[in-house]
XYZ file of C-alpha atoms in Angstrom:
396
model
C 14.501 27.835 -7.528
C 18.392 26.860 -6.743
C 19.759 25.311 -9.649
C 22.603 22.624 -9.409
C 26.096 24.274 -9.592
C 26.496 22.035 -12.736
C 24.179 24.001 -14.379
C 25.938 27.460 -16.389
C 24.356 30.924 -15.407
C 22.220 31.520 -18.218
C 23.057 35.631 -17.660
C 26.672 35.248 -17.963
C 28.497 34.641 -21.055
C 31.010 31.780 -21.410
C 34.748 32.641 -21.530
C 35.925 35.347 -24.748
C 37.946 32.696 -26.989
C 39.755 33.576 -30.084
C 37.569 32.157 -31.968
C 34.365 33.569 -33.566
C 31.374 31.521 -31.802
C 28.171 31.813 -31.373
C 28.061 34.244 -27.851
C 30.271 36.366 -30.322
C 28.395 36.657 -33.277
C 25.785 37.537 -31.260
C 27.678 40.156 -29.345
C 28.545 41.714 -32.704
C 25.113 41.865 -34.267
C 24.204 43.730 -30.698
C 27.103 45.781 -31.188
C 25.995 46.905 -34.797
C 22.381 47.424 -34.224
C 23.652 49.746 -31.478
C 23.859 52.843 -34.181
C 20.364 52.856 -35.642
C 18.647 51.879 -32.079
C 20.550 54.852 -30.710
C 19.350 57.312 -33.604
C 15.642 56.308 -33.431
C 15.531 56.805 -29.202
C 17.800 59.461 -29.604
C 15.423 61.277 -31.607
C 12.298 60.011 -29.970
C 13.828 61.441 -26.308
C 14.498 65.238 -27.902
C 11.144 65.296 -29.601
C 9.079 64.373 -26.081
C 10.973 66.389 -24.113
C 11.256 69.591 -26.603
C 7.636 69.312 -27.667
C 6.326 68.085 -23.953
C 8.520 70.729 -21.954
C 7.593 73.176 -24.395
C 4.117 73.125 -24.526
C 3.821 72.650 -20.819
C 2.621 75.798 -20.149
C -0.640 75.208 -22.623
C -3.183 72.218 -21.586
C -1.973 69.850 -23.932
C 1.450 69.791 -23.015
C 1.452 67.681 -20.185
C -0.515 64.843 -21.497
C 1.599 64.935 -24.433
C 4.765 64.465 -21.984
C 2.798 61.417 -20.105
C 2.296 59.802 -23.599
C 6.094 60.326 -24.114
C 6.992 58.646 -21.391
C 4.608 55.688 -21.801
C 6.160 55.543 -25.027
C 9.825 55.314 -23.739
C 8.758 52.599 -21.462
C 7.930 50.629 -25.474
C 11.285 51.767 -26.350
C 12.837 49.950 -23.289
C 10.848 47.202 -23.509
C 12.199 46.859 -27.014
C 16.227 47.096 -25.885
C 15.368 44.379 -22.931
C 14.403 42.050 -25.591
C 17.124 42.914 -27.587
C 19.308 42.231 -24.470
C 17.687 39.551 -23.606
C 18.094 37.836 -27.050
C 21.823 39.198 -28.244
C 23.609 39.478 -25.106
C 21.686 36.998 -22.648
C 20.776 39.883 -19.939
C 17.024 38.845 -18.544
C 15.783 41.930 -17.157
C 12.190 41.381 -15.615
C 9.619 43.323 -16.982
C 8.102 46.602 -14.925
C 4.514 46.438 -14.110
C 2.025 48.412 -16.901
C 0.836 52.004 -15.252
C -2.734 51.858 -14.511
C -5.265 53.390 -17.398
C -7.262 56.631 -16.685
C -10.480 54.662 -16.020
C -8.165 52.599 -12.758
C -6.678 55.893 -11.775
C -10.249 57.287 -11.563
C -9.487 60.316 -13.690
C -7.575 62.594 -16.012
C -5.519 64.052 -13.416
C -4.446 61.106 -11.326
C -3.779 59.526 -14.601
C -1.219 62.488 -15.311
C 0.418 62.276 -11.979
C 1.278 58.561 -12.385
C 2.621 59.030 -15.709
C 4.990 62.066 -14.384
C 5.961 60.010 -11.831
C 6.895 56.647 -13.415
C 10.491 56.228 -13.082
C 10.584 53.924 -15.114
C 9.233 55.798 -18.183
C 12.060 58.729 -17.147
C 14.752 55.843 -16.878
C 14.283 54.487 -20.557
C 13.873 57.677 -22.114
C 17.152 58.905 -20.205
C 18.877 55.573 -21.669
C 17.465 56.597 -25.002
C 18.683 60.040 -24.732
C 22.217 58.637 -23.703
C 22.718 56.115 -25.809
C 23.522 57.882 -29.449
C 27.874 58.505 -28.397
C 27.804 54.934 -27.233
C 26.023 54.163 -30.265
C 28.403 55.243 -32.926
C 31.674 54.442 -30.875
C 30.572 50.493 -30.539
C 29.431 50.701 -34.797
C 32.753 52.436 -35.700
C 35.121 50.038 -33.462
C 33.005 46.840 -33.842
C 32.919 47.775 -38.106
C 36.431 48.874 -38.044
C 37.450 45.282 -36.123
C 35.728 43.082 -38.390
C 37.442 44.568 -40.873
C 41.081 44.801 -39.316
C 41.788 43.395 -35.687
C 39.474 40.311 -36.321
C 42.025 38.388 -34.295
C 40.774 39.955 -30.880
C 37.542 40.871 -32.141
C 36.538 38.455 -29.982
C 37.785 40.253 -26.733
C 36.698 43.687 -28.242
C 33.133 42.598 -28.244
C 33.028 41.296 -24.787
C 34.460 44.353 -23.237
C 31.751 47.014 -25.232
C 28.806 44.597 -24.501
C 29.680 44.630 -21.169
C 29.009 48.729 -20.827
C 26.004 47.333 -22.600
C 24.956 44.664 -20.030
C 25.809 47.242 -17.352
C 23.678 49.990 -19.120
C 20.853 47.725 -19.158
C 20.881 46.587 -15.762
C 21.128 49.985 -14.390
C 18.712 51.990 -16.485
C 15.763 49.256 -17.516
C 15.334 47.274 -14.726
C 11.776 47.354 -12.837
C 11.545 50.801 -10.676
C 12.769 49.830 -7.363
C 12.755 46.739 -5.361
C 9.145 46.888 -4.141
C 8.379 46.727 -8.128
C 10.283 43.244 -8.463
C 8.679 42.288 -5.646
C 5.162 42.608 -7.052
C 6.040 40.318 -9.822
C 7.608 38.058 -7.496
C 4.712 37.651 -5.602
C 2.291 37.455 -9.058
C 4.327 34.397 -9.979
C 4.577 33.258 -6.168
C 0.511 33.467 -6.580
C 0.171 31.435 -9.633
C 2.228 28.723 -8.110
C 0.556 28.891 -4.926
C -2.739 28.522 -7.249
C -1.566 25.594 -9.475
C -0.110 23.679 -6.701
C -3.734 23.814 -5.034
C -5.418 22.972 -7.777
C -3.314 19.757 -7.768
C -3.341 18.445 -4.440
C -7.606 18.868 -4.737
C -7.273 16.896 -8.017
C -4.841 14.505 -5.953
C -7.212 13.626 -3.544
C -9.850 13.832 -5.869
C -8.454 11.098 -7.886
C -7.623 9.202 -4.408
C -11.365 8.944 -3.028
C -12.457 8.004 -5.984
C -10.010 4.988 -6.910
C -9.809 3.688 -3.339
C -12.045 4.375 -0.871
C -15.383 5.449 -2.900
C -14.649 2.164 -5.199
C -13.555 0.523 -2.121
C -16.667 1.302 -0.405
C -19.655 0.908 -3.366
C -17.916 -2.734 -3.581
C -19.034 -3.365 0.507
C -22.199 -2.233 -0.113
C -22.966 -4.599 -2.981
C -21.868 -7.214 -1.037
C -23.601 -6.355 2.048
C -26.754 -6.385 -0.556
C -25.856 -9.602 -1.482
C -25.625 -10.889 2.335
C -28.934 -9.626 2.891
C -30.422 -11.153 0.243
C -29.159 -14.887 1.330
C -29.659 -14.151 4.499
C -32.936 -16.211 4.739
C -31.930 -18.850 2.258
C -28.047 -19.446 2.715
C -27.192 -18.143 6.537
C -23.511 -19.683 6.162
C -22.920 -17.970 3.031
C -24.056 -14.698 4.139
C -22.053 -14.757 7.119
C -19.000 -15.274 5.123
C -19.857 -12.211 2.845
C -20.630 -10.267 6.026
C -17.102 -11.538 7.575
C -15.614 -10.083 4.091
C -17.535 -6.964 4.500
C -15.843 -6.282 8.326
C -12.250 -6.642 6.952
C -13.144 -4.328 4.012
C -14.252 -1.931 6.101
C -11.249 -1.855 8.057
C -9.346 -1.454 4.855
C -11.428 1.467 4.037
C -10.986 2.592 6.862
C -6.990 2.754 6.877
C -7.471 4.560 3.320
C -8.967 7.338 4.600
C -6.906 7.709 7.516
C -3.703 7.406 5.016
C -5.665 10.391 3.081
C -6.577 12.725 5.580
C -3.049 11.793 7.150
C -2.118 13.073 3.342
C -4.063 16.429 3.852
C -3.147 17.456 7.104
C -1.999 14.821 9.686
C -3.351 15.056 13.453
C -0.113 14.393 15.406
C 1.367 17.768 13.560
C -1.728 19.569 14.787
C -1.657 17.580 18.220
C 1.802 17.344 19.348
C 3.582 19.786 16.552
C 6.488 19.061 13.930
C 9.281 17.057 16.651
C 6.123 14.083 16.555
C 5.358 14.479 13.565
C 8.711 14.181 11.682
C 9.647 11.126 13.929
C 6.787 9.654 12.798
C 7.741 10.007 8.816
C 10.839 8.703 9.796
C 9.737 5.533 11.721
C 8.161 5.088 7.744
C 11.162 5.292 5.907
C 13.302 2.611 4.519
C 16.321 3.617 6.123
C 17.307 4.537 9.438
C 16.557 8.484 10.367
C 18.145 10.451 13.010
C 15.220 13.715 13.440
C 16.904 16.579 15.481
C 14.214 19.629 15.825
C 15.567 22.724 18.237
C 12.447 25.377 18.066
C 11.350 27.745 20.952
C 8.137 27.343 20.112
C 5.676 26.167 17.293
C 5.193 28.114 14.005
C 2.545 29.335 11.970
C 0.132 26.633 11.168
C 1.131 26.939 6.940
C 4.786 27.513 7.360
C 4.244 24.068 9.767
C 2.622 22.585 7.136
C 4.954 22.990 4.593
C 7.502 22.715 6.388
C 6.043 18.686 7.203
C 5.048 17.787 3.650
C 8.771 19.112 2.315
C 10.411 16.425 4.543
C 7.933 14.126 3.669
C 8.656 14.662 0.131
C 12.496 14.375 1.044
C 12.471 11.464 3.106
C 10.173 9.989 0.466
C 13.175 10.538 -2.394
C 16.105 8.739 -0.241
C 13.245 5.671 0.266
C 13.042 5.494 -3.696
C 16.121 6.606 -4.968
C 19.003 7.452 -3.208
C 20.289 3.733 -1.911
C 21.110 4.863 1.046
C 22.292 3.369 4.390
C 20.975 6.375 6.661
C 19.878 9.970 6.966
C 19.395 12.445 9.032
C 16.992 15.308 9.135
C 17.734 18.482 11.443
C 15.090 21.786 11.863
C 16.134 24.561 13.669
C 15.453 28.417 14.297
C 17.930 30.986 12.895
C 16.773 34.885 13.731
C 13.517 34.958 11.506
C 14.198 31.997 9.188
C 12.929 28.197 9.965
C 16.173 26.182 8.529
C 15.215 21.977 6.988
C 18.234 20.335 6.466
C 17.784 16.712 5.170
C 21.084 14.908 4.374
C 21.950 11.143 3.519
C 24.763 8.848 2.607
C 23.809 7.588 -0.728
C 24.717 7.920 -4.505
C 23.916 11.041 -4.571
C 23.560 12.865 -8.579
C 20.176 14.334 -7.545
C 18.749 16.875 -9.524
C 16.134 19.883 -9.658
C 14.393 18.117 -13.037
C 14.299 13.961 -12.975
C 10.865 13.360 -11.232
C 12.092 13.529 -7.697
C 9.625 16.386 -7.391
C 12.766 18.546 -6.377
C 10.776 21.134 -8.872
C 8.010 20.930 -7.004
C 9.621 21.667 -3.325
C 11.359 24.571 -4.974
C 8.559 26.324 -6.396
C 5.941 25.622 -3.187
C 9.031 27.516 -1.187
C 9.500 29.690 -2.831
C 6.053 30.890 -2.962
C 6.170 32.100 0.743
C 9.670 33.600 0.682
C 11.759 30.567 1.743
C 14.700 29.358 -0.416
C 15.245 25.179 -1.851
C 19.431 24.510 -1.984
C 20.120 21.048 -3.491
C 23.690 20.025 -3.098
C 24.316 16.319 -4.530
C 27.437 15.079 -6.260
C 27.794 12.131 -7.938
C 28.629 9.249 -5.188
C 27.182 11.051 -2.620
C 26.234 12.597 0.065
C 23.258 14.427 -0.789
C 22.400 17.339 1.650
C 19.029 19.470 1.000
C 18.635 22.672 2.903
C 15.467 24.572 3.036
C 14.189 27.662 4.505
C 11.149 28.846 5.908
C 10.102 32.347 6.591
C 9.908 32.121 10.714
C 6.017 32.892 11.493
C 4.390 32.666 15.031
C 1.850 30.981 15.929
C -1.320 32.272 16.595
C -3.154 32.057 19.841
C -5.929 29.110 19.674
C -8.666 32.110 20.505
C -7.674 34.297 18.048
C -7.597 31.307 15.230
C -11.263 29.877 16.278
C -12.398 33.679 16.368
């Protein structure tokens, strides 16, 4: 999700001041809990590597080294949330190491433990960490004590090694490791937001159109029943039947439109979005330059997030026009839906903003909200660029 450039980075500190606040007092506790953290990894790291290295020539001594590096990967896990809670520094979390029984054995259990880097990473930040420990104690005691003036500034610049010592040595393995847990949260999204839409039109079929539709057949009972005895009458409730129909009718075209509509499948998202914009309140100038028509889903989305849009500066932006423009850049599909009202929009608010984010960023595309207050509002979304497959491949 983009956040608002209003909105503070919640990884980076405000401004040292002279004065003791909060971020300070906080860097200072980190600062002091530095010594003992440092002796107790310190200690931990010679222990697993004298006792694991040393006994590696006798059966137990590798196992023993695996469990010493699971073990480290506590001990980091411990000084991320200490990070994370004293100095602000989120650090995602590593995957857990498969057990024995998912490695199918003793040995491939063993080789995955020697081979975690980052079980070797935290004990190495363990192992390094007792110097830095007592400096940080000694200067952040001795400046409490004496130079509480800049304390404030002395703080800052040790937990900054600190912040920098985190990043580098506890952070997931590599960059294939963040992306797993990107793509587990991506997943979960992509799961919830399903779950929605089928409890969305759920809830539609059975408030409009099933309701809609048990009503016409009571009536149509009705009819039949005074058919004999009141013609007149029952060919008024038949009349009322025909135009109920018809309403039912548009209700299921407006949900199915709402599921997938047939001119994007037909005719492909240049229709499509000119169609959505013959809806709106406002006039909307629709601009799309593609070579050629994308994946089906990254269509899809790309149709219900300028729906969504166009659907936000109806309701709530006042304005007197918009414009949407899609184009192709390299491998990226580029939405970019702009319009001339008051502008103030936000992620949070109900606009569903959220919502857009999130559903992008579940296939690798990006949600950029730029709206000061007075206006203009610009949204620019990206799409991971996916072609289309041939129509015999997709019915095979």
């Amino acid at each position: 999700m983009t956040m608002s450039p209003s909105v503070p980075d919640p990884d980076r500190p405000p401004p040292a001041l002279l004065a003791l606040d909060r971020w300070t007092w906080r860097e200072i506790a980190h600062l002091l809990v530095n010594l003992p953290m440092a002796i107790a990894g310190f200690v931990y790291a010679i222990l697993v590597i004298a006792v694991g290295v040393g006994l590696s020539v006798t059966v137990i001594g590798l196992p023993v080294l695996v469990a010493g590096l699971r073990g480290a990967r506590v001990l980091g896990r411990v000084e991320r949330g200490r990070a994370r809670s004293l100095l602000g520094v989120r650090i995602e979390e590593p995957s857990p190491l498969p057990s024995g029984r998912q490695e199918g054995g003793v040995f491939p259990w063993l080789w995955s433990g020697l081979k975690d880097p980052v079980g070797w990473r935290s004990l190495l930040y363990a192992f390094v960490r007792l110097p830095w420990g007592v400096l940080t104690f000694a200067v952040t005691l001795v400046s409490l004590i004496v130079l509480w003036p800049v304390l404030p500034f002395i703080a800052r610049g040790l937990t900054a090694a600190d912040r920098a010592m985190v990043r580098g040595l506890l952070p997931p393995s590599d960059e294939l490791e963040r992306r797993i847990a990107e793509l587990e949260s991506d997943r979960g999204v992509v799961v919830d937001t399903a779950a929605a839409d089928l409890r969305r039109i759920e809830r539609d079929l059975h408030d409009g159109a099933q309701a809609r539709l048990v009503a016409l057949a009571m009536g149509l009972g009705l009819a039949k029943e005074k058919l004999t005895d009141d013609p007149e009458a029952a060919a008024r409730m038949v009349d009322e039947a025909h135009g109920e129909i018809k309403v039912a009718l548009q209700e299921l075209r407006d949900l199915a439109r709402g599921i997938h509509p047939a001119v994007l499948t037909d005719r492909g998202l240049d229709a499509a979005l000119s169609a959505i914009a013959s809806r709106c309140t406002v006039p909307v100038n629709v601009s799309v330059d593609l070579p050629g028509r994308p994946a089906e889903a990254i269509e899809g989305i790309a149709y219900f997030t300028v729906s969504e849009l166009l659907q936000n500066v109806s309701k709530h932006s006042g304005a007197r026009s918009a414009s949407v423009e899609v184009w192709r850049a390299s491998d990226r599909l580029l939405i970019k839906v702009t319009d001339d009202g008051s502008g103030g929009a936000r992620m949070g608010g109900g606009s569903g903003m959220a919502g857009l984010a999130e559903r992008l960023g579940a296939v690798d595309g990006l949600f950029v909200l730029d709206s000061p207050v007075g206006g203009p509002t610009a949204v620019t979304a990206e799409l991971p660029w996916r072609d289309r497959a041939p129509a015999g491949s997709r019915a095979s």
